[in-house]
Amino acid sequence: MHCLGPFELCALCGAPSPQLLRLREPTYTRNKRRSLPNKQKKQEYECMIISIRPYADAAHVHHRLVNNFPQLVTSILREMKESDLLNSETSDELWKRFERYVLNACQVSEKRENTKHGSLLNAKRAMTKAYLKDGLGGLRRELENLLYAHDLDARYSEPYLEQQQKIADLRYPAEWYPQARAIQRTIHLHVGPTNSGKTYHALKRLESSKSGFYAGPLRLLAQEVYHRFKSSGIPVSLVTGDEVRLSEGEKAVVVSNTVEMVNLGQTYEVGVIDEIQMIADPRRGWAWTRALLGAKATELHLCGETRVVPLIRQLAALAGDKLVIHRYERLNPLKAMNKSLKGDLTSLQKGDCIVSFSRVGIHALKADIERKTGRRAAIIYGGLPAEIRTQQASLFNDPNNDYDFLVASDAIGMGLNLSCRRIIFETVVKTLPSGLKRLTVPEIKQIGGRAGRYRSAAQHGKDHQQDNDNDNVGYVTSLEEVDLPYIQEALNTEPPPISAAGINPPDSVYEKFAAYFPSNASLAYMVKRLTEIARINNLFFMCDPSPNLENAEIIDAVPGLHFVDQLTFMAAPMNPREELGRRVAMAFERCVLEHTNGRLLDIEEVNLEILEEPVSGNKEYMHKLEGLHRSVILYTWLSYRFGGIFTDRTLAVHVKELVEERMVRALTEFSANKKLRKNASLHRQIAMQKQLRLQQEFLKANGDADLDLSESEEQYSPDTMNASDNEDAAETDITTDENDFEAESTLNGGTRESKDAAETDNPANNDYQDQQQETSDTTLNSEGSAEHDPPARDALEEEPTSGDATPERKESAEYDPTVRNEDEPARKAANN
């Protein structure tokens, strides 16, 4: 649940916070609670009220506020006009135009959406979202931003609109990479479900190459591939946003990167791009599109889900590349169980993984499990550094210790090879900054696909004759019965095909666009304006600018930075949603502005004092450690871009190691109240229904029942362009029974002589976006421009499975998903 200050408004519906509501608790609620017969029921009822109060008890306040939204806007406009906000440069004519524009935006209907009213609809959506998120204060700030943008539009954009639209013409991304277009490439697309050996086969080809690169979605994956090749005696380098390890001695044959860090200036024989379906990620998809279209590799291997095949066909045709598709089947079956655990944690079995979406909830589950079962539970969530997640996964995978269970967030969906017998969802509703959201079908398949003892493709081939088909079945179920039907349906549903690839304007476009505006113009304004006037091909979509805008607001708070430096910071892995993260980022910006004071010990905002405190299981202590870890990750990231200023990279790496060591110790001491988790899934379902109902009532009250305020993936995925509309494509299908793959050659003979499309696909992975630290914690790399690719946030994000690096877990007894292990009492006695 979103944590609010004492007098803030609900981030979902604009109603007062839980703290304010407690001061005015309805009489019927207070009387009912007092009349409860015993202490236990009283505590349970209080827990339920606290869980749903921001969505239920606040309804009457919500209705009172939202029914007069146009009147609220008018009132704020009147206050703005009477205040000193308007300076002498804001003419009466400009103010009248702005006021008319805002009032028309309040009245425009979704049904009238067209080119003429598109700008008004965008303004209305922005005001509505600001009001729903931050109440009247947020609405006023949004109106002030609109006035500032309106002024700059009138002065610097509208007189030169035709020239600016030419700069913002982003319809042909393939032409951004002429060197890649000059190469005749072959794209090998490896598709299949989780644990099918896709990445394993692509990496085997990379091992035999004379030069190549691997591009993964997370730092953990890049590190895993780096260590795999290094242990095999192959010269390899590691390049991520905040870490560079060069090959010792001879020149590196292979470079292991995060996807944002792929070197487009280097020519390779083989390239491997993992998790290719993330090309449709609303925030990070641009990085996969850039790697696919721009990589100078003669042979490009993409690994991912089957639903990406139609899009890659069209991109290959657009770029003039040959396409060969390899299809794989899952190495072990995956099944949904017929019943849930019905909330009984004592029915857990060795090798079970429980998935939750709240950091506090994860710690509470860990404490409950250890208290009720007497056995240890490892813990993984997105806020933990990649190294800690790997260490916790190793504890869980090792059958020779007492870590029998794993409590994790959706961070396990990528990058970790786990020996899970069952995946158990605590809930199927997670909390995002934009509100409550039910897991999608690809997300459930991606996370649920972790079930089944891990086995590489090579191990599967050796042991296939010896194993019974039922020995290694992966099972998926839920903790509460209310979630099980949705999980069963999702596992039997095929998600729709991916229809478009994400793009972001390159830095060169931003630089040309900024030349039309004064040097002190807001970076956030330019990002918004460029997004508004950009023209996009139907085969692509503009990635969500929200992360760039969040960083841009912090950058605008430190005036005077050169524009190129601003673009670098916009791509940096900042933490703009927390006050500490904002202060640290601004301190680093001032260091660049002043060209001094870049020593880590001289930056007061970096909370190094936490290292002097004794290790504690306190939640606040753990939160401070995570904040310090983010700060040193950002420092290290910047040290590779501003090496003459941030000179203490070695010290920052040492501090990072100290923080990680304390995190490991703190995880063994953390505890939380189980009341916060009891019946959590049912309460989240109720809260989500309340949220949807309140938002619909708000829209109906303003005559816009069809207005879409969601931030779902679909709004960023326009219909695909048929490849035949651009170029003639001849395609041949060759089916080979022996290897169970289909080869498709797509030869392009279109108008452009040679165009290149290369993109990687990840073994059964789904897009997981940056989320709130206190809630859902799948945190992926921060996005940035093509020239400043920032995988630094990878260290704090979940990591994708690479397909073959972890040895198979051995189990002595055949697994029965409905019966607890019979040898458990004997094993406990032996351990004691």
PDB file of C-alpha atoms in Angstrom, residues 444-587:
ATOM      1  CA  ILE A 444       2.289 -15.204 -14.264  1.00  0.00           C
ATOM      2  CA  LYS A 445       3.844 -17.461 -16.889  1.00  0.00           C
ATOM      3  CA  GLN A 446       7.253 -15.892 -16.416  1.00  0.00           C
ATOM      4  CA  ILE A 447       7.234 -16.166 -12.620  1.00  0.00           C
ATOM      5  CA  GLY A 448       5.408 -19.490 -12.533  1.00  0.00           C
ATOM      6  CA  GLY A 449       7.872 -20.859 -15.069  1.00  0.00           C
ATOM      7  CA  ARG A 450      10.526 -20.899 -12.327  1.00  0.00           C
ATOM      8  CA  ALA A 451       8.804 -23.995 -10.928  1.00  0.00           C
ATOM      9  CA  GLY A 452      10.450 -27.350 -11.535  1.00  0.00           C
ATOM     10  CA  ARG A 453      13.961 -28.405 -10.504  1.00  0.00           C
ATOM     11  CA  TYR A 454      16.423 -26.414 -12.619  1.00  0.00           C
ATOM     12  CA  ARG A 455      18.274 -28.373 -15.263  1.00  0.00           C
ATOM     13  CA  SER A 456      20.356 -27.098 -18.150  1.00  0.00           C
ATOM     14  CA  ALA A 457      19.783 -28.314 -21.694  1.00  0.00           C
ATOM     15  CA  ALA A 458      23.005 -30.359 -21.526  1.00  0.00           C
ATOM     16  CA  GLN A 459      21.987 -32.030 -18.271  1.00  0.00           C
ATOM     17  CA  HIS A 460      18.552 -32.732 -19.669  1.00  0.00           C
ATOM     18  CA  GLY A 461      20.034 -34.517 -22.664  1.00  0.00           C
ATOM     19  CA  LYS A 462      22.246 -36.735 -20.496  1.00  0.00           C
ATOM     20  CA  ASP A 463      19.591 -37.643 -17.969  1.00  0.00           C
ATOM     21  CA  HIS A 464      16.556 -37.874 -20.214  1.00  0.00           C
ATOM     22  CA  GLN A 465      16.775 -41.633 -20.608  1.00  0.00           C
ATOM     23  CA  GLN A 466      17.100 -42.189 -16.854  1.00  0.00           C
ATOM     24  CA  ASP A 467      14.404 -39.883 -15.526  1.00  0.00           C
ATOM     25  CA  ASN A 468      10.717 -40.518 -15.311  1.00  0.00           C
ATOM     26  CA  ASP A 469       8.638 -37.807 -16.970  1.00  0.00           C
ATOM     27  CA  ASN A 470       6.874 -37.045 -13.686  1.00  0.00           C
ATOM     28  CA  ASP A 471      10.059 -36.629 -11.656  1.00  0.00           C
ATOM     29  CA  ASN A 472      10.552 -32.981 -12.515  1.00  0.00           C
ATOM     30  CA  VAL A 473       7.115 -31.429 -12.924  1.00  0.00           C
ATOM     31  CA  GLY A 474       6.801 -27.749 -12.004  1.00  0.00           C
ATOM     32  CA  TYR A 475       3.696 -26.856  -9.992  1.00  0.00           C
ATOM     33  CA  VAL A 476       2.079 -23.439  -9.557  1.00  0.00           C
ATOM     34  CA  THR A 477      -0.536 -22.560  -6.955  1.00  0.00           C
ATOM     35  CA  SER A 478      -1.586 -19.775  -4.579  1.00  0.00           C
ATOM     36  CA  LEU A 479      -1.542 -19.201  -0.863  1.00  0.00           C
ATOM     37  CA  GLU A 480      -5.214 -18.216  -0.797  1.00  0.00           C
ATOM     38  CA  GLU A 481      -8.048 -19.934  -2.669  1.00  0.00           C
ATOM     39  CA  VAL A 482      -9.343 -16.646  -4.111  1.00  0.00           C
ATOM     40  CA  ASP A 483      -6.322 -16.323  -6.450  1.00  0.00           C
ATOM     41  CA  LEU A 484      -6.121 -19.865  -7.791  1.00  0.00           C
ATOM     42  CA  PRO A 485      -8.746 -19.665 -10.611  1.00  0.00           C
ATOM     43  CA  TYR A 486      -6.979 -16.685 -12.173  1.00  0.00           C
ATOM     44  CA  ILE A 487      -3.614 -18.482 -12.043  1.00  0.00           C
ATOM     45  CA  GLN A 488      -5.081 -21.619 -13.632  1.00  0.00           C
ATOM     46  CA  GLU A 489      -6.652 -19.572 -16.414  1.00  0.00           C
ATOM     47  CA  ALA A 490      -3.449 -17.590 -17.052  1.00  0.00           C
ATOM     48  CA  LEU A 491      -1.287 -20.707 -17.404  1.00  0.00           C
ATOM     49  CA  ASN A 492      -3.670 -22.030 -20.055  1.00  0.00           C
ATOM     50  CA  THR A 493      -3.890 -18.744 -21.974  1.00  0.00           C
ATOM     51  CA  GLU A 494      -1.631 -17.638 -24.801  1.00  0.00           C
ATOM     52  CA  PRO A 495      -0.759 -13.936 -24.534  1.00  0.00           C
ATOM     53  CA  PRO A 496      -1.332 -11.790 -27.638  1.00  0.00           C
ATOM     54  CA  PRO A 497       1.597 -11.289 -30.025  1.00  0.00           C
ATOM     55  CA  ILE A 498       3.851  -8.270 -29.581  1.00  0.00           C
ATOM     56  CA  SER A 499       2.991  -5.685 -32.212  1.00  0.00           C
ATOM     57  CA  ALA A 500       5.476  -2.802 -31.846  1.00  0.00           C
ATOM     58  CA  ALA A 501       8.993  -1.980 -30.621  1.00  0.00           C
ATOM     59  CA  GLY A 502       9.871   0.853 -28.264  1.00  0.00           C
ATOM     60  CA  ILE A 503      12.114   3.745 -29.276  1.00  0.00           C
ATOM     61  CA  ASN A 504      13.545   6.876 -27.652  1.00  0.00           C
ATOM     62  CA  PRO A 505      14.962   9.907 -29.444  1.00  0.00           C
ATOM     63  CA  PRO A 506      18.785   9.718 -29.666  1.00  0.00           C
ATOM     64  CA  ASP A 507      20.858  12.390 -27.951  1.00  0.00           C
ATOM     65  CA  SER A 508      21.594  13.979 -31.331  1.00  0.00           C
ATOM     66  CA  VAL A 509      17.871  14.669 -31.769  1.00  0.00           C
ATOM     67  CA  TYR A 510      17.636  16.256 -28.313  1.00  0.00           C
ATOM     68  CA  GLU A 511      20.659  18.460 -29.039  1.00  0.00           C
ATOM     69  CA  LYS A 512      19.257  19.711 -32.355  1.00  0.00           C
ATOM     70  CA  PHE A 513      15.851  20.305 -30.765  1.00  0.00           C
ATOM     71  CA  ALA A 514      17.317  22.212 -27.787  1.00  0.00           C
ATOM     72  CA  ALA A 515      19.022  24.677 -30.140  1.00  0.00           C
ATOM     73  CA  TYR A 516      15.619  26.355 -30.697  1.00  0.00           C
ATOM     74  CA  PHE A 517      15.175  27.205 -27.005  1.00  0.00           C
ATOM     75  CA  PRO A 518      17.049  29.398 -24.504  1.00  0.00           C
ATOM     76  CA  SER A 519      19.806  27.756 -22.511  1.00  0.00           C
ATOM     77  CA  ASN A 520      17.805  28.005 -19.271  1.00  0.00           C
ATOM     78  CA  ALA A 521      14.737  26.262 -20.695  1.00  0.00           C
ATOM     79  CA  SER A 522      13.457  23.366 -18.619  1.00  0.00           C
ATOM     80  CA  LEU A 523      14.747  19.949 -19.674  1.00  0.00           C
ATOM     81  CA  ALA A 524      11.430  18.424 -18.596  1.00  0.00           C
ATOM     82  CA  TYR A 525       9.609  20.786 -20.952  1.00  0.00           C
ATOM     83  CA  MET A 526      11.798  19.807 -23.902  1.00  0.00           C
ATOM     84  CA  VAL A 527      11.244  16.101 -23.232  1.00  0.00           C
ATOM     85  CA  LYS A 528       7.485  16.648 -23.175  1.00  0.00           C
ATOM     86  CA  ARG A 529       7.453  18.897 -26.226  1.00  0.00           C
ATOM     87  CA  LEU A 530       9.594  16.566 -28.306  1.00  0.00           C
ATOM     88  CA  THR A 531       7.312  13.673 -27.353  1.00  0.00           C
ATOM     89  CA  GLU A 532       4.241  15.677 -28.371  1.00  0.00           C
ATOM     90  CA  ILE A 533       5.381  16.626 -31.879  1.00  0.00           C
ATOM     91  CA  ALA A 534       7.279  13.412 -32.713  1.00  0.00           C
ATOM     92  CA  ARG A 535       6.050  11.304 -35.637  1.00  0.00           C
ATOM     93  CA  ILE A 536       6.272   7.523 -35.199  1.00  0.00           C
ATOM     94  CA  ASN A 537       5.976   4.571 -37.587  1.00  0.00           C
ATOM     95  CA  ASN A 538       3.194   2.106 -36.663  1.00  0.00           C
ATOM     96  CA  LEU A 539       5.838  -0.578 -36.209  1.00  0.00           C
ATOM     97  CA  PHE A 540       7.266   1.411 -33.263  1.00  0.00           C
ATOM     98  CA  PHE A 541       6.054   3.351 -30.242  1.00  0.00           C
ATOM     99  CA  MET A 542       7.581   6.083 -28.108  1.00  0.00           C
ATOM    100  CA  CYS A 543       8.637   4.697 -24.733  1.00  0.00           C
ATOM    101  CA  ASP A 544       7.045   6.121 -21.616  1.00  0.00           C
ATOM    102  CA  PRO A 545       8.901   9.381 -20.844  1.00  0.00           C
ATOM    103  CA  SER A 546       7.993   9.280 -17.127  1.00  0.00           C
ATOM    104  CA  PRO A 547      11.422   8.076 -15.872  1.00  0.00           C
ATOM    105  CA  ASN A 548      13.167  10.702 -18.014  1.00  0.00           C
ATOM    106  CA  LEU A 549      10.783  13.355 -16.740  1.00  0.00           C
ATOM    107  CA  GLU A 550      11.353  12.353 -13.109  1.00  0.00           C
ATOM    108  CA  ASN A 551      15.106  12.685 -13.590  1.00  0.00           C
ATOM    109  CA  ALA A 552      14.652  15.897 -15.586  1.00  0.00           C
ATOM    110  CA  GLU A 553      12.803  17.552 -12.708  1.00  0.00           C
ATOM    111  CA  ILE A 554      15.798  16.898 -10.454  1.00  0.00           C
ATOM    112  CA  ILE A 555      18.155  18.204 -13.136  1.00  0.00           C
ATOM    113  CA  ASP A 556      16.094  21.392 -13.551  1.00  0.00           C
ATOM    114  CA  ALA A 557      16.479  22.024  -9.817  1.00  0.00           C
ATOM    115  CA  VAL A 558      20.228  22.649 -10.381  1.00  0.00           C
ATOM    116  CA  PRO A 559      20.379  25.325 -13.104  1.00  0.00           C
ATOM    117  CA  GLY A 560      23.528  25.964 -15.092  1.00  0.00           C
ATOM    118  CA  LEU A 561      24.476  22.469 -16.290  1.00  0.00           C
ATOM    119  CA  HIS A 562      25.530  22.145 -19.919  1.00  0.00           C
ATOM    120  CA  PHE A 563      22.895  20.426 -22.025  1.00  0.00           C
ATOM    121  CA  VAL A 564      25.128  17.445 -22.801  1.00  0.00           C
ATOM    122  CA  ASP A 565      25.681  16.933 -19.058  1.00  0.00           C
ATOM    123  CA  GLN A 566      21.928  17.196 -18.514  1.00  0.00           C
ATOM    124  CA  LEU A 567      21.363  14.363 -20.992  1.00  0.00           C
ATOM    125  CA  THR A 568      23.919  12.233 -19.172  1.00  0.00           C
ATOM    126  CA  PHE A 569      22.187  12.764 -15.831  1.00  0.00           C
ATOM    127  CA  MET A 570      18.802  12.068 -17.416  1.00  0.00           C
ATOM    128  CA  ALA A 571      20.071   8.573 -18.246  1.00  0.00           C
ATOM    129  CA  ALA A 572      21.566   8.024 -14.777  1.00  0.00           C
ATOM    130  CA  PRO A 573      20.118   5.495 -12.268  1.00  0.00           C
ATOM    131  CA  MET A 574      18.681   8.090  -9.917  1.00  0.00           C
ATOM    132  CA  ASN A 575      16.114   7.364  -7.231  1.00  0.00           C
ATOM    133  CA  PRO A 576      13.709  10.300  -7.740  1.00  0.00           C
ATOM    134  CA  ARG A 577      10.815   8.901  -5.714  1.00  0.00           C
ATOM    135  CA  GLU A 578      12.586   9.228  -2.377  1.00  0.00           C
ATOM    136  CA  GLU A 579      13.748  12.449  -0.773  1.00  0.00           C
ATOM    137  CA  LEU A 580      17.198  11.046  -0.005  1.00  0.00           C
ATOM    138  CA  GLY A 581      17.629   9.907  -3.593  1.00  0.00           C
ATOM    139  CA  ARG A 582      16.735  13.365  -4.889  1.00  0.00           C
ATOM    140  CA  ARG A 583      19.141  15.123  -2.507  1.00  0.00           C
ATOM    141  CA  VAL A 584      22.004  12.790  -3.423  1.00  0.00           C
ATOM    142  CA  ALA A 585      21.413  13.280  -7.154  1.00  0.00           C
ATOM    143  CA  MET A 586      21.326  17.069  -6.775  1.00  0.00           C
ATOM    144  CA  ALA A 587      24.577  16.973  -4.791  1.00  0.00           C
TER     145      ALA A 587
END
